[in-house]
Amino acid sequence: QVLMRWRRAHLPRTTAWTVSADVPADQMHEALRGPPSLPAPPPPRSAAAAAADPAPFCFALAALVALLGLFKLLTVRILARRSRSVAPPLVPMPIWVRVPLLLFASALGGWLGPTLGIFPAFGVLALAVLLAVVRPGRTPPPSRLGAWRPADARWIAASRRAFWRRAIAPSGALDATTPLGALHACLWIALPVSSAWIDWPVGLDALILAAALPLPLLGTGTVLSFPRGPAETLRALLAFVGKRRALPDGVALRPVMHVDVRGEVQDARVRTVLPRRPRGLLRLDLAVAQLPHAGGWDAELCLVVVTRAESAAEKALTDALPELSRVESRGGRRVLRRLPLERLPLERWLATLGAIAEALARCPEAPAAARGVASHAETVRDLPAPRAVGL
């Protein structure tokens, strides 16, 4: 039993009042017992507030923009040095001005995100990205005075390492033309798609802008934006020569590299060696022609023949191969013939090389003093080690 004690309420009769009692659940009649009451959980104040706070997202994005921008400036300088070129910045400012501005704009963008909003922060971060964007590399300067040296095993190994370095080096993460850089770009592009599984503190429109923010860094300043350096040129020439097993009789090939008076390697070629040097022949090389275009540089393998004007070699080549176009130098003392080899069938290339060798074999031999062989003087350096020039 439940004992209830009644006490009269001294209230006017016109005032409504109620009586309530707390009865234990086991003493309550079955018909009057209601559903069991459970204690309500506390409101998820901390988790909801933390998930809706865009400050960590903005600070992390600003830090990534600053790191990627600095890393891009460093990798571009390395590529420009190896290709003997210069990468002009998109914003015409010196490097010592752009670096502080990049850091300041990144910090300002991270601060503006939680204060003024996501979109003003993206505008400032886009300015930081533009400070690290560069245009295609300029034309390398003309080769300085030097001499050609045979490429030794060190440079042949370095040319092969250059190919794999481009594919797997950490610097390739900011180059969309490499496998690592393409994977990096795909991860940024997939950022808006990840909102289906990750509860980001910003909306889908902000994720799309964040995904597009670093793409200019990945698409500019790539390996294809610069001319090929000596190591990459040597690798391309050796790969081309390695596919041509048979050569005309009396013709041999030798890889050579041009070293200037300061000991810097400027170019690489594959020299065609004949049994004897004809009078008037200056160059008979396999070379890589650097062709600029709007987005960078193309490399074209070609056969280069340089002769003295009105010499025996020049007359022999004109009679034997009139279809080869000839270009005279500015002073008219030399004649250049160039045969592109990229799309040329193997049989035609070998036939052309054999016809050139046969035509030059009928020329008188050049005297030793006129063969153009550089003497080993003090102004001519030996071929440096690849590590000495950053390879």
XYZ file of C-alpha atoms in Angstrom:
391
model
C 0.000 0.000 0.000
C 0.889 3.611 -0.519
C -0.061 6.011 2.223
C -1.084 9.470 0.989
C -1.693 12.282 3.456
C -4.063 15.050 2.391
C -3.701 18.616 3.479
C -6.188 21.292 2.572
C -4.907 24.018 0.298
C -5.990 27.436 1.521
C -6.778 28.974 -1.817
C -9.809 30.838 -3.163
C -12.371 28.666 -4.801
C -11.922 30.418 -8.128
C -8.263 29.370 -8.325
C -7.594 26.090 -10.105
C -5.053 23.792 -8.508
C -3.814 20.228 -8.979
C -2.420 17.517 -6.797
C 0.525 15.360 -7.880
C 2.109 12.423 -6.145
C 5.207 10.327 -6.723
C 4.194 6.697 -6.595
C 6.772 3.878 -6.909
C 6.505 2.007 -10.172
C 5.794 -1.322 -8.522
C 2.917 0.179 -6.516
C 1.220 1.809 -9.506
C -1.805 0.077 -11.027
C -1.076 -1.650 -14.311
C -3.691 0.343 -16.195
C -2.277 3.639 -14.961
C 1.389 2.816 -15.580
C 2.851 4.791 -18.512
C 5.897 4.030 -20.732
C 9.239 3.972 -18.954
C 11.097 7.279 -19.085
C 14.779 7.312 -20.001
C 17.184 10.122 -19.129
C 17.785 12.353 -22.124
C 21.427 12.453 -23.315
C 23.246 15.762 -23.039
C 23.208 17.885 -26.202
C 26.195 17.124 -28.496
C 27.540 20.601 -28.049
C 31.315 19.890 -28.402
C 31.243 17.544 -31.431
C 28.825 19.671 -33.439
C 30.693 22.879 -32.709
C 34.052 21.347 -33.607
C 32.730 19.867 -36.856
C 31.312 23.211 -37.983
C 34.491 25.207 -37.213
C 36.340 25.975 -40.505
C 39.477 27.333 -38.778
C 41.514 24.069 -38.819
C 40.648 23.517 -42.482
C 41.728 27.063 -43.420
C 44.973 26.895 -41.448
C 45.881 23.496 -42.922
C 45.135 24.690 -46.479
C 47.212 27.845 -45.970
C 50.146 25.811 -44.636
C 49.962 23.460 -47.644
C 49.909 26.389 -50.074
C 52.993 27.905 -48.428
C 54.925 24.612 -48.439
C 53.988 23.729 -52.014
C 54.863 27.225 -53.216
C 58.319 27.203 -51.600
C 59.018 23.686 -52.858
C 57.949 24.721 -56.365
C 60.335 27.678 -56.397
C 63.185 25.363 -55.356
C 62.476 22.678 -57.959
C 62.129 25.269 -60.732
C 65.558 26.696 -59.934
C 67.079 23.198 -60.120
C 65.406 22.451 -63.460
C 66.492 25.792 -64.895
C 70.094 25.216 -63.843
C 70.246 21.741 -65.373
C 68.768 22.957 -68.654
C 70.928 26.103 -68.795
C 67.762 28.166 -68.958
C 65.857 30.728 -66.886
C 62.202 30.442 -65.839
C 60.615 33.923 -65.759
C 57.998 34.280 -62.987
C 54.382 35.000 -63.811
C 54.457 37.928 -61.363
C 57.459 40.018 -62.448
C 59.229 40.271 -59.096
C 62.621 39.040 -57.907
C 62.765 35.869 -55.871
C 63.702 37.683 -52.646
C 60.448 39.653 -52.888
C 58.150 36.827 -53.934
C 59.133 34.471 -51.099
C 58.153 36.844 -48.241
C 54.984 37.847 -50.071
C 54.085 34.190 -50.558
C 54.490 33.454 -46.850
C 52.572 36.587 -45.854
C 49.695 35.873 -48.251
C 49.457 32.264 -47.022
C 49.331 33.360 -43.382
C 46.791 36.073 -44.175
C 44.591 33.601 -46.051
C 44.634 31.195 -43.129
C 43.597 34.007 -40.765
C 40.836 35.351 -43.016
C 39.093 31.973 -43.273
C 37.576 31.838 -39.768
C 37.149 35.634 -39.488
C 35.810 37.017 -42.787
C 34.824 33.768 -44.497
C 36.129 31.053 -46.771
C 35.934 32.901 -50.071
C 38.021 35.977 -49.115
C 40.619 33.540 -47.807
C 40.671 31.700 -51.148
C 41.289 34.965 -52.985
C 44.386 35.688 -50.895
C 45.631 32.088 -51.171
C 45.218 32.255 -54.965
C 47.532 35.283 -54.941
C 50.085 33.235 -52.975
C 49.890 30.494 -55.603
C 50.423 32.963 -58.446
C 53.619 34.179 -56.767
C 55.095 30.685 -57.242
C 53.885 30.110 -60.824
C 56.504 30.448 -63.579
C 56.340 30.705 -67.352
C 58.156 28.336 -69.763
C 61.933 28.489 -69.700
C 63.757 30.872 -71.985
C 66.092 29.899 -74.795
C 69.475 28.795 -73.413
C 72.377 31.141 -74.099
C 74.776 30.310 -76.959
C 77.467 27.798 -76.159
C 80.681 29.300 -74.898
C 84.144 28.489 -76.169
C 85.099 24.912 -75.347
C 85.750 21.492 -76.813
C 83.991 18.183 -77.382
C 84.960 15.326 -75.071
C 83.972 11.648 -75.353
C 81.182 10.742 -72.922
C 82.573 8.270 -70.394
C 80.778 5.620 -68.367
C 80.021 8.088 -65.572
C 77.937 10.320 -67.825
C 76.221 7.398 -69.538
C 75.158 6.087 -66.118
C 74.096 9.594 -65.052
C 71.927 9.961 -68.159
C 70.110 6.757 -67.281
C 69.649 7.855 -63.674
C 68.169 11.153 -64.893
C 65.251 9.278 -66.451
C 64.389 7.410 -63.256
C 65.002 10.488 -61.137
C 62.350 12.308 -63.114
C 59.873 9.467 -62.542
C 60.332 8.805 -58.809
C 62.096 11.850 -57.335
C 60.145 13.776 -54.643
C 60.464 16.901 -56.771
C 58.236 15.186 -59.336
C 55.286 15.538 -56.948
C 54.856 19.108 -58.241
C 55.148 18.098 -61.901
C 51.897 16.834 -63.403
C 53.825 15.315 -66.348
C 55.438 12.711 -64.059
C 53.645 9.695 -62.527
C 54.063 11.029 -58.990
C 52.848 14.485 -59.978
C 49.841 13.067 -61.842
C 48.889 11.072 -58.747
C 49.246 14.201 -56.634
C 46.965 16.141 -58.985
C 44.362 13.350 -58.895
C 44.297 13.485 -55.086
C 43.481 17.191 -55.156
C 40.839 16.717 -57.838
C 39.225 13.976 -55.725
C 38.855 16.324 -52.746
C 35.255 17.384 -53.582
C 34.288 13.763 -54.190
C 35.488 12.822 -50.714
C 32.653 14.882 -49.190
C 30.420 11.846 -49.737
C 32.375 9.981 -47.032
C 34.037 12.746 -44.988
C 32.080 15.400 -43.102
C 34.147 18.476 -44.008
C 33.563 21.723 -42.088
C 33.065 23.613 -45.368
C 30.631 23.261 -48.218
C 31.048 21.602 -51.573
C 31.736 24.902 -53.367
C 34.622 25.607 -51.002
C 36.031 22.111 -51.573
C 35.969 22.663 -55.344
C 37.914 25.911 -54.969
C 40.371 24.245 -52.604
C 40.929 21.430 -55.108
C 41.630 23.906 -57.918
C 43.981 26.046 -55.827
C 47.266 24.043 -56.241
C 46.667 22.954 -59.846
C 48.597 25.917 -61.355
C 51.635 24.794 -59.351
C 51.373 21.274 -60.785
C 50.789 22.311 -64.398
C 53.557 24.914 -64.745
C 57.288 24.708 -64.259
C 57.328 21.084 -65.412
C 60.134 19.193 -67.087
C 58.498 19.870 -70.463
C 58.615 23.617 -69.753
C 62.410 23.659 -70.057
C 64.854 22.608 -72.742
C 66.529 19.285 -72.195
C 69.762 19.344 -70.269
C 72.932 17.523 -71.375
C 72.125 14.379 -69.371
C 68.581 14.087 -70.742
C 69.862 14.806 -74.266
C 72.479 12.079 -73.985
C 69.904 9.568 -72.761
C 67.554 10.320 -75.666
C 70.367 9.961 -78.190
C 71.604 6.693 -76.708
C 68.055 5.309 -76.668
C 67.657 6.191 -80.337
C 71.028 4.723 -81.308
C 70.392 1.568 -79.296
C 67.467 0.694 -81.560
C 69.631 0.951 -84.694
C 71.841 -2.098 -84.580
C 73.099 -2.012 -88.162
C 75.152 0.868 -89.569
C 76.577 1.477 -93.045
C 80.048 0.141 -93.724
C 82.835 2.334 -92.450
C 80.573 4.338 -90.110
C 80.846 4.332 -86.318
C 79.109 6.320 -83.594
C 80.621 7.915 -80.497
C 78.769 9.919 -77.803
C 80.451 13.236 -77.036
C 79.758 16.181 -74.720
C 80.731 19.819 -75.075
C 82.665 21.331 -72.152
C 83.273 25.082 -72.022
C 86.332 26.891 -70.679
C 84.783 27.045 -67.192
C 84.285 23.296 -67.021
C 80.499 23.360 -67.537
C 78.828 20.766 -69.751
C 76.680 22.526 -72.346
C 75.499 19.939 -74.870
C 75.578 16.250 -75.805
C 75.662 14.624 -79.217
C 76.468 11.349 -80.932
C 79.276 11.904 -83.403
C 79.463 9.997 -86.666
C 83.022 8.747 -87.131
C 84.220 8.130 -90.698
C 87.377 6.277 -91.781
C 88.883 9.620 -92.798
C 87.769 13.219 -92.478
C 86.773 14.811 -95.799
C 87.931 18.297 -96.624
C 85.289 20.860 -95.673
C 83.280 18.663 -93.275
C 82.826 20.305 -89.889
C 80.066 18.290 -88.202
C 78.268 15.028 -88.865
C 76.351 14.444 -85.637
C 73.146 13.085 -84.190
C 71.750 15.920 -82.099
C 68.580 17.000 -80.297
C 66.969 20.184 -81.587
C 65.094 22.202 -78.944
C 61.882 23.613 -80.416
C 59.947 26.166 -78.322
C 56.160 26.364 -78.357
C 53.480 28.123 -76.338
C 53.530 25.723 -73.379
C 57.182 24.744 -73.244
C 59.715 22.917 -75.370
C 59.758 19.968 -77.755
C 62.830 17.873 -78.437
C 63.427 16.577 -81.964
C 66.199 14.150 -82.861
C 67.937 15.034 -86.079
C 71.027 14.392 -88.170
C 73.155 17.523 -88.443
C 75.665 18.023 -91.269
C 77.767 21.202 -91.252
C 80.197 21.938 -94.083
C 82.268 24.889 -95.222
C 80.764 26.836 -98.077
C 82.127 25.962 -101.521
C 84.257 23.135 -100.111
C 84.661 19.647 -101.547
C 82.325 18.185 -98.920
C 79.673 20.810 -99.657
C 79.755 20.121 -103.408
C 79.635 16.349 -102.859
C 76.569 16.577 -100.605
C 74.811 18.961 -102.987
C 75.283 16.517 -105.875
C 74.441 13.357 -103.892
C 71.541 14.621 -101.752
C 69.895 17.625 -103.376
C 66.646 16.984 -101.484
C 68.207 17.947 -98.153
C 67.474 21.585 -97.396
C 70.521 23.742 -96.752
C 70.799 26.850 -94.601
C 73.795 29.157 -94.819
C 75.213 30.904 -91.778
C 74.932 34.651 -91.377
C 78.347 35.271 -92.856
C 77.903 32.659 -95.583
C 80.950 30.652 -94.467
C 79.095 27.537 -93.297
C 76.205 25.469 -94.603
C 73.854 23.534 -92.323
C 71.760 20.524 -93.338
C 69.327 18.987 -90.865
C 67.368 15.765 -91.281
C 64.640 15.058 -88.650
C 64.760 11.440 -87.485
C 61.757 11.031 -85.161
C 59.267 9.957 -87.829
C 61.768 8.712 -90.369
C 61.714 4.966 -91.076
C 64.824 3.048 -90.089
C 65.601 1.989 -93.657
C 65.491 5.561 -94.973
C 67.678 6.869 -92.150
C 70.308 4.208 -92.761
C 70.120 4.792 -96.509
C 70.594 8.552 -96.051
C 73.512 8.051 -93.693
C 75.070 5.581 -96.127
C 74.618 8.017 -99.035
C 76.274 10.795 -97.007
C 79.198 8.545 -96.072
C 79.587 7.397 -99.686
C 79.516 10.972 -101.016
C 82.064 12.153 -98.470
C 84.335 9.186 -99.169
C 84.980 10.585 -102.658
C 86.233 13.899 -101.223
C 89.924 14.536 -100.645
C 91.107 14.100 -97.090
C 91.424 17.185 -94.906
C 94.906 18.088 -93.650
C 95.578 17.538 -89.968
C 95.617 21.267 -89.206
C 92.156 21.782 -90.702
C 90.333 18.851 -89.093
C 88.914 20.968 -86.315
C 90.268 18.759 -83.531
C 90.628 20.891 -80.405
C 94.055 20.838 -78.817
C 94.416 20.085 -75.136
C 95.274 23.627 -74.065
C 94.915 25.206 -70.685
C 91.664 26.909 -71.678
C 89.986 23.567 -72.446
C 88.684 21.606 -69.459
C 88.243 17.869 -69.170
C 84.775 16.374 -68.865
C 83.701 16.925 -65.238
C 82.072 14.292 -63.094
C 78.244 14.286 -63.181
C 78.078 14.945 -59.440
C 80.165 18.073 -59.909
C 77.345 19.652 -61.924
C 74.465 18.440 -59.756
C 73.643 15.108 -61.445
